Short mmCIF file of N, CA and C in Angstrom, two decimals:
data_model
loop_
_atom_site.label_atom_id
_atom_site.label_comp_id
_atom_site.label_asym_id
_atom_site.label_seq_id
_atom_site.Cartn_x
_atom_site.Cartn_y
_atom_site.Cartn_z
N UNK A 1 -116.29 2.11 -101.83
CA UNK A 1 -115.45 3.45 -101.97
C UNK A 1 -113.95 2.83 -101.95
N UNK A 2 -113.14 3.53 -102.98
CA UNK A 2 -111.82 3.56 -102.96
C UNK A 2 -111.10 4.36 -102.04
N UNK A 3 -109.92 3.61 -101.26
CA UNK A 3 -109.55 4.63 -100.51
C UNK A 3 -108.17 5.01 -100.95
N UNK A 4 -108.43 6.10 -100.70
CA UNK A 4 -107.07 6.79 -101.11
C UNK A 4 -105.60 6.89 -100.57
N UNK A 5 -104.47 6.11 -101.63
CA UNK A 5 -102.85 6.46 -100.81
C UNK A 5 -102.67 7.35 -100.55
N UNK A 6 -101.86 7.16 -99.67
CA UNK A 6 -101.06 8.40 -98.84
C UNK A 6 -100.05 9.16 -100.20
N UNK A 7 -99.96 9.88 -100.23
CA UNK A 7 -98.68 10.65 -100.88
C UNK A 7 -97.77 10.65 -100.17
N UNK A 8 -97.72 10.55 -99.00
CA UNK A 8 -96.66 11.45 -97.96
C UNK A 8 -95.44 10.42 -98.14
N UNK A 9 -94.29 10.75 -98.73
CA UNK A 9 -92.85 10.20 -98.97
C UNK A 9 -92.76 8.81 -97.78
N UNK A 10 -92.01 8.19 -98.14
CA UNK A 10 -91.42 7.01 -97.26
C UNK A 10 -90.10 7.45 -97.23
N UNK A 11 -89.28 6.61 -96.02
CA UNK A 11 -88.23 7.23 -96.38
C UNK A 11 -87.49 5.59 -96.48
N UNK A 12 -88.26 4.32 -96.85
CA UNK A 12 -87.54 3.32 -97.38
C UNK A 12 -87.31 3.64 -98.96
N UNK A 13 -87.58 4.04 -100.13
CA UNK A 13 -87.05 4.57 -100.88
C UNK A 13 -85.93 5.38 -101.03
N UNK A 14 -85.53 6.13 -100.04
CA UNK A 14 -84.50 7.17 -100.62
C UNK A 14 -83.45 6.89 -99.95
N UNK A 15 -82.30 7.60 -101.19
CA UNK A 15 -81.03 7.34 -101.57
C UNK A 15 -79.72 8.02 -99.92
N UNK A 16 -79.60 6.76 -99.31
CA UNK A 16 -78.31 7.26 -98.28
C UNK A 16 -76.95 7.04 -98.59
N UNK A 17 -76.45 7.60 -97.69
CA UNK A 17 -74.92 7.67 -97.64
C UNK A 17 -74.59 5.63 -97.60
N UNK A 18 -74.08 5.17 -97.86
CA UNK A 18 -74.11 3.70 -97.84
C UNK A 18 -73.40 3.18 -96.74
N UNK A 19 -72.76 3.97 -95.76
CA UNK A 19 -71.97 3.21 -94.38
C UNK A 19 -73.24 2.94 -93.58
N UNK A 20 -74.40 3.38 -93.53
CA UNK A 20 -75.49 3.15 -92.94
C UNK A 20 -76.36 1.90 -93.23
N UNK A 21 -76.15 1.31 -94.25
CA UNK A 21 -76.69 0.00 -94.57
C UNK A 21 -78.21 -0.13 -94.37
N UNK A 22 -78.93 -1.46 -94.32
CA UNK A 22 -80.57 -1.45 -93.86
C UNK A 22 -80.50 -1.45 -92.19
N UNK A 23 -79.91 -1.61 -91.16
CA UNK A 23 -79.88 -1.70 -90.11
C UNK A 23 -80.82 -0.40 -89.41
N UNK A 24 -81.90 -0.81 -88.65
CA UNK A 24 -83.32 0.10 -88.87
C UNK A 24 -82.61 1.19 -87.86
N UNK A 25 -81.73 0.91 -86.71
CA UNK A 25 -81.09 1.66 -85.79
C UNK A 25 -80.37 3.19 -86.36
N UNK A 26 -79.49 2.17 -87.65
CA UNK A 26 -78.51 2.77 -88.19
C UNK A 26 -78.91 3.64 -89.06
N UNK A 27 -79.94 3.66 -89.89
CA UNK A 27 -80.73 4.43 -90.72
C UNK A 27 -81.40 5.33 -90.03
N UNK A 28 -82.13 4.95 -89.14
CA UNK A 28 -82.57 6.09 -87.90
C UNK A 28 -81.28 7.18 -87.61
N UNK A 29 -80.60 6.87 -87.20
CA UNK A 29 -79.55 7.60 -87.04
C UNK A 29 -78.94 8.71 -88.12
N UNK A 30 -78.69 7.43 -89.04
CA UNK A 30 -78.27 8.29 -90.40
C UNK A 30 -79.06 9.48 -90.90
N UNK A 31 -80.54 9.13 -90.55
CA UNK A 31 -81.60 9.92 -90.92
C UNK A 31 -81.92 11.60 -90.43
N UNK A 32 -81.77 10.90 -88.96
CA UNK A 32 -82.19 12.05 -87.57
C UNK A 32 -81.28 12.52 -87.08
N UNK A 33 -80.01 12.10 -87.46
CA UNK A 33 -78.63 13.02 -86.63
C UNK A 33 -77.78 13.36 -86.95
N UNK A 34 -76.99 12.34 -87.90
CA UNK A 34 -75.88 11.78 -88.16
C UNK A 34 -75.64 13.26 -89.45
N UNK A 35 -74.56 14.72 -88.98
CA UNK A 35 -74.73 15.54 -89.70
C UNK A 35 -75.27 16.83 -89.59
N UNK A 36 -76.40 16.77 -88.60
CA UNK A 36 -77.51 17.36 -88.65
C UNK A 36 -76.66 18.58 -87.12
N UNK A 37 -76.73 19.82 -87.71
CA UNK A 37 -76.00 20.66 -86.92
C UNK A 37 -76.71 20.73 -85.19
N UNK A 38 -75.74 20.98 -83.93
CA UNK A 38 -76.07 20.95 -83.16
C UNK A 38 -75.20 22.14 -82.42
N UNK A 39 -75.94 22.67 -81.59
CA UNK A 39 -75.24 23.57 -80.33
C UNK A 39 -75.50 23.64 -79.43
N UNK A 40 -76.45 22.72 -78.96
CA UNK A 40 -76.78 22.47 -77.32
C UNK A 40 -75.66 21.69 -76.53
N UNK A 41 -75.18 22.24 -75.94
CA UNK A 41 -74.01 21.61 -74.91
C UNK A 41 -74.81 20.19 -74.42
N UNK A 42 -76.03 20.09 -73.86
CA UNK A 42 -75.99 19.07 -73.29
C UNK A 42 -76.01 17.70 -74.23
N UNK A 43 -76.64 18.16 -75.55
CA UNK A 43 -76.33 16.79 -76.46
C UNK A 43 -74.65 16.99 -77.11
N UNK A 44 -74.20 18.11 -77.18
CA UNK A 44 -72.78 17.88 -77.67
C UNK A 44 -71.83 17.38 -76.30
N UNK A 45 -72.63 16.93 -74.95
CA UNK A 45 -72.05 16.34 -73.90
C UNK A 45 -72.40 14.77 -74.16
N UNK A 46 -73.10 14.50 -74.68
CA UNK A 46 -73.89 13.08 -74.99
C UNK A 46 -72.91 12.42 -76.02
N UNK A 47 -72.97 13.39 -76.69
CA UNK A 47 -71.94 12.60 -78.21
C UNK A 47 -70.39 12.57 -77.41
N UNK A 48 -69.88 13.55 -76.80
CA UNK A 48 -68.53 13.21 -76.27
C UNK A 48 -68.83 11.81 -75.53
N UNK A 49 -69.45 11.85 -74.57
CA UNK A 49 -69.42 10.49 -74.10
C UNK A 49 -69.40 9.30 -74.90
N UNK A 50 -70.40 9.78 -75.43
CA UNK A 50 -70.47 8.02 -76.56
C UNK A 50 -69.47 8.11 -77.78
N UNK A 51 -69.15 9.07 -78.43
CA UNK A 51 -67.82 8.93 -79.27
C UNK A 51 -66.54 8.40 -78.12
N UNK A 52 -66.58 8.81 -77.19
CA UNK A 52 -65.34 8.80 -76.19
C UNK A 52 -65.27 6.91 -76.18
N UNK A 53 -66.74 6.37 -75.74
CA UNK A 53 -66.86 4.99 -75.86
C UNK A 53 -66.41 4.00 -76.43
N UNK A 54 -66.75 5.01 -77.89
CA UNK A 54 -66.60 4.10 -78.99
C UNK A 54 -65.05 4.00 -79.32
N UNK A 55 -64.08 4.85 -78.89
CA UNK A 55 -62.85 3.90 -79.21
C UNK A 55 -62.19 2.80 -79.57
N UNK A 56 -62.06 2.57 -80.35
CA UNK A 56 -61.47 1.31 -80.78
C UNK A 56 -62.79 0.02 -80.47
N UNK A 57 -64.19 0.77 -81.30
CA UNK A 57 -65.24 -0.25 -81.46
C UNK A 57 -65.67 0.01 -82.37
N UNK A 58 -67.09 -0.43 -83.08
CA UNK A 58 -67.78 -0.02 -84.18
C UNK A 58 -68.96 0.90 -83.40
N UNK A 59 -69.22 1.84 -84.43
CA UNK A 59 -70.12 3.01 -83.84
C UNK A 59 -71.68 2.33 -83.54
N UNK A 60 -72.19 1.19 -84.52
CA UNK A 60 -73.09 0.55 -83.99
C UNK A 60 -73.23 -0.29 -82.70
N UNK A 61 -72.50 -0.47 -82.25
CA UNK A 61 -72.17 -0.87 -80.40
C UNK A 61 -72.37 0.09 -79.93
N UNK A 62 -71.88 1.17 -79.79
CA UNK A 62 -72.45 2.12 -79.11
C UNK A 62 -73.95 2.65 -78.89
N UNK A 63 -74.13 2.47 -80.22
CA UNK A 63 -75.24 3.28 -80.74
C UNK A 63 -76.45 2.22 -79.93
N UNK A 64 -76.40 0.54 -80.26
CA UNK A 64 -77.23 -0.21 -79.27
C UNK A 64 -77.38 -0.21 -78.04
N UNK A 65 -76.25 0.87 -77.22
CA UNK A 65 -76.22 0.53 -75.72
C UNK A 65 -76.45 2.12 -75.66
N UNK A 66 -76.58 2.84 -76.37
CA UNK A 66 -77.04 4.45 -76.21
C UNK A 66 -77.96 4.61 -75.12
N UNK A 67 -79.25 4.27 -74.81
CA UNK A 67 -80.04 4.30 -73.83
C UNK A 67 -79.51 3.18 -72.45
N UNK A 68 -78.43 2.04 -72.53
CA UNK A 68 -78.16 1.98 -71.54
C UNK A 68 -77.01 3.35 -70.99
N UNK A 69 -76.20 3.83 -71.79
CA UNK A 69 -75.46 4.96 -71.57
C UNK A 69 -76.45 6.21 -70.68
N UNK A 70 -77.24 6.38 -71.48
CA UNK A 70 -78.10 7.37 -70.90
C UNK A 70 -78.72 7.24 -69.42
N UNK A 71 -78.71 5.72 -69.11
CA UNK A 71 -79.27 5.42 -67.62
C UNK A 71 -77.88 5.25 -66.50
N UNK A 72 -77.13 4.84 -67.20
CA UNK A 72 -75.83 5.05 -66.66
C UNK A 72 -75.16 5.59 -66.20
N UNK A 73 -75.13 7.37 -67.04
CA UNK A 73 -74.55 8.15 -66.77
C UNK A 73 -75.84 9.42 -67.02
N UNK A 74 -76.63 9.13 -65.98
CA UNK A 74 -77.55 10.67 -65.44
C UNK A 74 -78.03 10.88 -66.31
N UNK A 75 -78.37 10.36 -67.57
CA UNK A 75 -79.44 11.41 -68.72
C UNK A 75 -78.16 12.25 -69.26
N UNK A 76 -77.24 12.12 -69.45
CA UNK A 76 -75.90 12.37 -69.72
C UNK A 76 -75.82 14.26 -69.10
N UNK A 77 -76.33 13.87 -67.80
CA UNK A 77 -76.13 15.48 -67.31
C UNK A 77 -74.74 15.69 -66.51
N UNK A 78 -74.06 16.67 -67.63
CA UNK A 78 -72.70 16.95 -67.11
C UNK A 78 -72.15 17.09 -65.47
N UNK A 79 -72.89 17.51 -65.25
CA UNK A 79 -72.69 18.41 -63.55
C UNK A 79 -73.07 17.00 -62.77
N UNK A 80 -73.70 16.47 -63.07
CA UNK A 80 -73.93 14.96 -62.23
C UNK A 80 -72.68 13.82 -62.17
N UNK A 81 -72.48 13.96 -63.66
CA UNK A 81 -71.49 12.86 -64.52
C UNK A 81 -70.05 13.56 -63.88
N UNK A 82 -69.83 14.59 -63.74
CA UNK A 82 -68.53 15.11 -63.35
C UNK A 82 -68.21 14.91 -61.44
N UNK A 83 -69.54 14.98 -60.90
CA UNK A 83 -69.33 14.72 -59.34
C UNK A 83 -69.53 13.15 -58.97
N UNK A 84 -69.68 12.36 -59.97
CA UNK A 84 -69.30 10.83 -59.99
C UNK A 84 -67.90 10.34 -59.14
N UNK A 85 -68.19 9.51 -58.31
CA UNK A 85 -66.91 8.89 -57.21
C UNK A 85 -66.88 7.68 -57.35
N UNK A 86 -65.82 6.89 -56.99
CA UNK A 86 -65.21 5.96 -57.24
C UNK A 86 -66.41 4.51 -57.04
N UNK A 87 -66.93 5.22 -56.22
CA UNK A 87 -68.34 3.81 -55.93
C UNK A 87 -68.82 3.63 -56.79
N UNK A 88 -69.26 5.00 -57.90
CA UNK A 88 -70.09 5.14 -58.75
C UNK A 88 -69.23 4.25 -60.39
N UNK A 89 -68.15 4.14 -60.26
CA UNK A 89 -67.10 3.67 -60.92
C UNK A 89 -67.51 2.49 -61.06
N UNK A 90 -67.29 1.61 -59.64
CA UNK A 90 -67.56 0.03 -59.28
C UNK A 90 -68.73 -0.15 -59.76
N UNK A 91 -69.55 0.65 -59.53
CA UNK A 91 -71.21 -0.06 -59.87
C UNK A 91 -71.18 -0.09 -61.40
N UNK A 92 -70.61 1.39 -62.01
CA UNK A 92 -70.83 1.11 -63.89
C UNK A 92 -70.01 0.00 -64.18
N UNK A 93 -69.15 -0.50 -63.62
CA UNK A 93 -68.51 -1.36 -63.82
C UNK A 93 -68.84 -3.07 -63.86
N UNK A 94 -69.78 -3.19 -62.89
CA UNK A 94 -70.89 -3.76 -62.82
C UNK A 94 -71.97 -4.22 -64.34
N UNK A 95 -72.27 -2.78 -64.79
CA UNK A 95 -73.21 -2.46 -65.83
C UNK A 95 -72.97 -3.20 -66.98
N UNK A 96 -73.86 -3.97 -67.55
CA UNK A 96 -73.37 -4.74 -68.38
C UNK A 96 -73.72 -4.27 -69.68
N UNK A 97 -74.77 -3.24 -69.40
CA UNK A 97 -75.16 -2.49 -70.64
C UNK A 97 -74.43 -1.19 -71.31
N UNK A 98 -73.22 -0.96 -70.50
CA UNK A 98 -72.44 -0.50 -71.10
C UNK A 98 -70.91 -1.06 -71.50
N UNK A 99 -69.91 -0.71 -72.68
CA UNK A 99 -68.71 -1.03 -71.92
C UNK A 99 -67.65 -1.00 -70.97
N UNK A 100 -67.90 -1.63 -70.04
CA UNK A 100 -67.35 -2.10 -68.68
C UNK A 100 -66.01 -2.36 -69.18
N UNK A 101 -65.24 -1.12 -69.41
CA UNK A 101 -63.67 -0.48 -69.34
C UNK A 101 -63.20 0.31 -68.27
N UNK A 102 -62.99 0.31 -67.40
CA UNK A 102 -62.24 1.33 -66.47
C UNK A 102 -61.83 2.55 -66.72
N UNK A 103 -61.06 2.06 -67.55
CA UNK A 103 -60.54 3.58 -68.10
C UNK A 103 -61.28 4.53 -68.80
N UNK A 104 -62.14 4.06 -69.83
CA UNK A 104 -63.35 4.47 -70.36
C UNK A 104 -64.51 5.23 -69.64
N UNK A 105 -64.36 4.92 -67.97
CA UNK A 105 -65.54 5.20 -67.34
C UNK A 105 -65.25 5.84 -66.85
N UNK A 106 -63.91 6.24 -66.36
CA UNK A 106 -63.35 7.20 -65.21
C UNK A 106 -63.19 8.39 -66.41
N UNK A 107 -62.29 7.94 -67.67
CA UNK A 107 -62.17 9.11 -68.17
C UNK A 107 -63.70 10.03 -68.41
N UNK A 108 -64.62 9.29 -68.54
CA UNK A 108 -66.05 9.93 -68.76
C UNK A 108 -66.55 11.18 -68.03
N UNK A 109 -65.93 10.34 -66.57
CA UNK A 109 -66.37 11.46 -65.75
C UNK A 109 -65.14 12.56 -65.19
N UNK A 110 -63.85 12.25 -65.60
CA UNK A 110 -62.85 13.07 -65.95
C UNK A 110 -63.43 14.49 -67.34
N UNK A 111 -63.74 13.82 -68.30
CA UNK A 111 -64.26 14.55 -69.10
C UNK A 111 -65.07 15.33 -69.04
N UNK A 112 -66.37 14.84 -68.40
CA UNK A 112 -67.10 15.82 -67.80
C UNK A 112 -66.73 16.84 -66.96
N UNK A 113 -65.59 17.08 -65.92
CA UNK A 113 -65.19 17.78 -64.80
C UNK A 113 -64.44 18.89 -66.46
N UNK A 114 -63.59 18.33 -67.09
CA UNK A 114 -63.20 19.29 -68.18
C UNK A 114 -63.78 20.00 -68.97
N UNK A 115 -65.03 19.37 -69.74
CA UNK A 115 -66.11 20.09 -70.41
C UNK A 115 -66.95 21.55 -69.43
N UNK A 116 -66.83 21.10 -68.57
CA UNK A 116 -67.35 22.17 -67.62
C UNK A 116 -66.81 23.23 -67.34
N UNK A 117 -65.40 23.23 -67.17
CA UNK A 117 -63.98 23.98 -67.27
C UNK A 117 -64.36 24.73 -68.47
N UNK A 118 -64.64 24.20 -69.70
CA UNK A 118 -64.63 24.54 -70.85
C UNK A 118 -65.52 25.61 -71.32
N UNK A 119 -66.67 24.84 -70.50
CA UNK A 119 -68.46 26.10 -70.39
C UNK A 119 -67.76 27.08 -69.68
N UNK A 120 -66.90 27.52 -68.00
CA UNK A 120 -66.80 28.60 -67.89
C UNK A 120 -65.88 29.61 -68.40
N UNK A 121 -64.65 28.74 -69.00
CA UNK A 121 -64.01 29.74 -69.83
C UNK A 121 -64.49 30.43 -71.00
N UNK A 122 -65.23 29.46 -71.67
CA UNK A 122 -66.17 30.07 -72.96
C UNK A 122 -67.23 30.38 -72.75
N UNK A 123 -67.95 30.26 -71.94
CA UNK A 123 -69.32 30.53 -72.03
C UNK A 123 -70.22 29.66 -72.78
N UNK A 124 -69.70 28.02 -73.04
CA UNK A 124 -70.52 27.70 -73.21
C UNK A 124 -69.10 26.30 -74.28
N UNK A 125 -69.56 25.01 -74.28
CA UNK A 125 -68.60 23.91 -74.94
C UNK A 125 -68.64 24.38 -76.90
N UNK A 126 -70.06 24.74 -77.02
CA UNK A 126 -70.38 25.26 -78.26
C UNK A 126 -69.85 26.24 -79.09
N UNK A 127 -69.16 27.25 -78.19
CA UNK A 127 -68.58 28.51 -78.66
C UNK A 127 -67.42 27.68 -78.42
N UNK A 128 -66.94 27.14 -77.64
CA UNK A 128 -65.68 26.48 -78.19
C UNK A 128 -65.14 25.74 -78.80
N UNK A 129 -65.99 24.84 -79.08
CA UNK A 129 -65.85 24.32 -80.79
C UNK A 129 -65.78 24.90 -81.92
N UNK A 130 -66.78 25.74 -82.01
CA UNK A 130 -66.91 26.93 -83.06
C UNK A 130 -65.85 27.71 -83.18
N UNK A 131 -64.78 27.92 -82.24
CA UNK A 131 -63.61 28.79 -82.10
C UNK A 131 -62.73 28.17 -83.15
N UNK A 132 -62.98 26.94 -83.45
CA UNK A 132 -61.84 26.40 -84.57
C UNK A 132 -62.27 26.33 -86.12
N UNK A 133 -63.88 26.80 -86.11
CA UNK A 133 -64.37 26.72 -87.31
C UNK A 133 -64.24 27.82 -88.05
N UNK A 134 -63.95 27.74 -89.76
CA UNK A 134 -64.07 28.57 -90.21
C UNK A 134 -65.03 29.77 -89.93
N UNK A 135 -65.17 31.05 -90.04
CA UNK A 135 -66.08 31.64 -89.71
C UNK A 135 -67.21 31.32 -88.87
N UNK A 136 -66.51 30.17 -87.95
CA UNK A 136 -67.57 30.06 -86.73
C UNK A 136 -68.73 29.27 -87.27
N UNK A 137 -68.56 28.65 -88.51
CA UNK A 137 -69.96 27.95 -89.24
C UNK A 137 -69.56 26.67 -89.31
N UNK A 138 -70.51 26.12 -89.68
CA UNK A 138 -70.15 24.30 -89.98
C UNK A 138 -69.97 24.16 -91.44
N UNK A 139 -68.95 23.49 -92.12
CA UNK A 139 -68.79 23.07 -93.24
C UNK A 139 -69.33 22.11 -93.67
N UNK A 140 -69.83 21.96 -95.00
CA UNK A 140 -71.09 21.32 -95.71
C UNK A 140 -69.94 21.10 -97.00
N UNK A 141 -69.31 19.34 -96.71
CA UNK A 141 -68.36 19.03 -97.59
C UNK A 141 -69.23 18.66 -99.34
N UNK A 142 -68.61 18.76 -99.57
CA UNK A 142 -68.69 18.81 -101.25
C UNK A 142 -68.22 16.98 -101.18
N UNK A 143 -68.58 16.41 -102.55
CA UNK A 143 -68.39 14.84 -102.90
C UNK A 143 -66.64 14.84 -102.93
N UNK A 144 -66.28 13.62 -102.65
CA UNK A 144 -65.26 12.81 -102.51
C UNK A 144 -64.78 12.15 -101.72
N UNK A 145 -63.62 11.81 -101.28
CA UNK A 145 -63.93 10.52 -100.02
C UNK A 145 -63.75 11.37 -98.91
N UNK A 146 -64.54 11.03 -97.88
CA UNK A 146 -64.61 11.67 -96.62
C UNK A 146 -63.70 10.72 -95.52
N UNK A 147 -62.74 12.11 -95.37
CA UNK A 147 -61.77 11.93 -94.63
C UNK A 147 -61.81 11.18 -92.83
N UNK A 148 -61.20 10.58 -92.64
CA UNK A 148 -60.51 10.38 -91.32
C UNK A 148 -60.73 11.54 -90.01
N UNK A 149 -59.79 12.17 -90.65
CA UNK A 149 -59.31 13.41 -89.80
C UNK A 149 -59.04 14.94 -90.71
N UNK A 150 -58.93 16.06 -90.25
CA UNK A 150 -58.61 16.78 -90.46
C UNK A 150 -57.74 17.82 -90.14
N UNK A 151 -57.47 19.11 -90.83
CA UNK A 151 -56.32 20.01 -89.85
C UNK A 151 -57.55 20.55 -88.48
N UNK A 152 -59.04 20.65 -88.88
CA UNK A 152 -59.52 21.13 -87.69
C UNK A 152 -59.58 20.18 -86.45
N UNK A 153 -59.70 18.49 -87.38
CA UNK A 153 -59.75 17.81 -86.12
C UNK A 153 -58.97 17.62 -85.62
N UNK A 154 -57.68 17.81 -86.36
CA UNK A 154 -56.16 17.83 -85.67
C UNK A 154 -55.98 18.87 -84.48
N UNK A 155 -56.71 19.94 -84.82
CA UNK A 155 -56.19 21.30 -83.71
C UNK A 155 -56.72 20.99 -82.22
N UNK A 156 -58.71 20.62 -82.56
CA UNK A 156 -59.28 20.64 -81.61
C UNK A 156 -58.64 19.37 -80.66
N UNK A 157 -58.19 18.18 -81.01
CA UNK A 157 -58.43 16.99 -80.40
C UNK A 157 -57.01 17.38 -80.15
N UNK A 158 -55.81 18.03 -80.18
CA UNK A 158 -54.78 18.69 -80.00
C UNK A 158 -54.80 19.85 -78.74
N UNK A 159 -55.81 20.14 -78.98
CA UNK A 159 -56.41 21.62 -77.73
C UNK A 159 -56.94 20.38 -76.44
N UNK A 160 -57.59 19.76 -77.20
CA UNK A 160 -58.52 18.71 -75.68
C UNK A 160 -57.10 17.77 -74.73
N UNK A 161 -56.53 17.48 -75.91
CA UNK A 161 -55.48 16.73 -74.90
C UNK A 161 -54.66 17.44 -74.19
N UNK A 162 -54.49 18.79 -74.81
CA UNK A 162 -53.29 19.52 -73.79
C UNK A 162 -54.48 19.96 -72.59
N UNK A 163 -55.67 20.05 -72.48
CA UNK A 163 -56.60 20.37 -71.27
C UNK A 163 -56.91 19.29 -70.76
N UNK A 164 -56.30 18.00 -71.19
CA UNK A 164 -56.52 16.70 -69.90
C UNK A 164 -57.20 15.60 -70.54
N UNK A 165 -58.01 16.10 -72.10
CA UNK A 165 -59.41 15.07 -72.42
C UNK A 165 -58.96 13.82 -73.15
N UNK A 166 -59.07 12.49 -72.31
CA UNK A 166 -59.07 11.84 -72.74
C UNK A 166 -60.00 10.88 -74.40
N UNK A 167 -59.19 9.69 -74.64
CA UNK A 167 -60.15 8.87 -75.70
C UNK A 167 -60.70 9.99 -76.92
N UNK A 168 -60.21 11.22 -77.46
CA UNK A 168 -60.40 11.95 -78.10
C UNK A 168 -59.57 12.87 -78.82
N UNK A 169 -58.63 11.79 -79.64
CA UNK A 169 -57.88 11.98 -80.47
C UNK A 169 -58.35 12.21 -81.76
N UNK A 170 -57.88 12.46 -82.86
CA UNK A 170 -58.36 13.20 -84.26
C UNK A 170 -59.01 12.61 -84.65
N UNK A 171 -59.24 11.32 -85.26
CA UNK A 171 -59.84 10.44 -85.35
C UNK A 171 -61.26 10.49 -85.02
N UNK A 172 -61.30 10.60 -83.67
CA UNK A 172 -62.51 10.36 -82.62
C UNK A 172 -63.39 11.40 -83.31
N UNK A 173 -62.54 12.73 -82.86
CA UNK A 173 -62.97 14.13 -82.90
C UNK A 173 -63.97 14.08 -84.41
N UNK A 174 -63.01 13.58 -85.25
CA UNK A 174 -63.46 14.18 -86.74
C UNK A 174 -64.68 13.55 -87.00
N UNK A 175 -65.22 12.07 -86.41
CA UNK A 175 -66.66 11.53 -86.15
C UNK A 175 -67.63 12.09 -85.33
N UNK A 176 -66.91 12.76 -84.10
CA UNK A 176 -67.81 13.33 -83.37
C UNK A 176 -68.27 15.16 -84.23
N UNK A 177 -67.28 15.08 -84.72
CA UNK A 177 -67.75 16.67 -85.95
C UNK A 177 -68.35 16.44 -86.90
N UNK A 178 -68.77 15.09 -87.13
CA UNK A 178 -69.94 14.57 -87.98
C UNK A 178 -71.35 14.76 -87.27
N UNK A 179 -71.03 14.02 -86.29
CA UNK A 179 -71.83 13.38 -85.27
C UNK A 179 -72.91 14.42 -84.90
N UNK A 180 -72.35 15.65 -84.77
CA UNK A 180 -72.86 16.73 -84.34
C UNK A 180 -73.29 17.81 -85.21
N UNK A 181 -72.67 17.84 -86.47
CA UNK A 181 -72.95 18.54 -87.75
C UNK A 181 -72.33 19.61 -87.82
N UNK A 182 -71.03 19.53 -87.69
CA UNK A 182 -69.85 20.58 -87.47
C UNK A 182 -69.21 20.29 -89.28
N UNK A 183 -69.48 19.04 -89.38
CA UNK A 183 -69.29 18.56 -90.79
C UNK A 183 -70.25 18.10 -91.19
N UNK A 184 -70.87 18.02 -92.41
CA UNK A 184 -71.71 17.22 -93.08
C UNK A 184 -70.98 16.82 -94.22
N UNK A 185 -71.10 15.17 -94.43
CA UNK A 185 -69.96 14.30 -94.96
C UNK A 185 -71.13 13.39 -95.43
N UNK A 186 -72.74 14.30 -95.80
CA UNK A 186 -73.65 12.98 -96.25
C UNK A 186 -72.86 13.13 -97.90
N UNK A 187 -73.26 12.11 -98.72
CA UNK A 187 -72.66 11.94 -100.21
C UNK A 187 -73.55 13.22 -100.73
N UNK A 188 -73.14 13.21 -102.21
CA UNK A 188 -73.76 14.33 -102.99
C UNK A 188 -75.59 14.45 -103.33
N UNK A 189 -75.83 12.98 -103.36
CA UNK A 189 -76.96 12.30 -103.51
C UNK A 189 -77.58 11.85 -103.17
N UNK A 190 -77.35 11.43 -101.30
CA UNK A 190 -78.06 11.59 -100.29
C UNK A 190 -79.35 12.26 -100.05
N UNK A 191 -80.38 12.09 -99.62
CA UNK A 191 -81.53 12.38 -99.48
C UNK A 191 -81.39 13.40 -98.40
N UNK A 192 -80.39 13.37 -97.56
CA UNK A 192 -80.19 13.81 -95.95
C UNK A 192 -78.98 15.06 -96.12
N UNK A 193 -78.61 15.47 -97.50
CA UNK A 193 -77.46 16.23 -97.49
C UNK A 193 -77.74 17.18 -97.02
#
């Protein structure tokens, strides 16, 4: 008896954006998360932590440590992170699973406190972010070069800096916008556009 082959499509032969290469962790991130619109404040906080940690490093470096960051920063629970103390900072400075940069660690805590302040002011961090977006909607970019910043990322980063956020300049902000689907920069022939 012949075994019927599955006609279920595989992701092995799909066209992707070239930046993700062939690393399985990178392709999984590209296929399942990058450019997908997120409105959940918990996920928005997670990416704020990760993108801020990434400043000056490659994204794959942070992706490979993502689960360690999850453990180190209370499963990205913004309230718990905001309540971390100097003792927690010292403990995290010994954690080899994350980037052990004191300023980035203390910034994660202060950014959590500022994130909560924005939630109180706007009702959610998501509402705050989308107040900068045209018609309050994500942007589906058309083919061309992918920018490293835009007037929108400039405006968000400037406002967040004024509020006290650190490690969130316009380039990090634009990468954040891509990560949480505020902009979709998949190339036009990418299967995940």
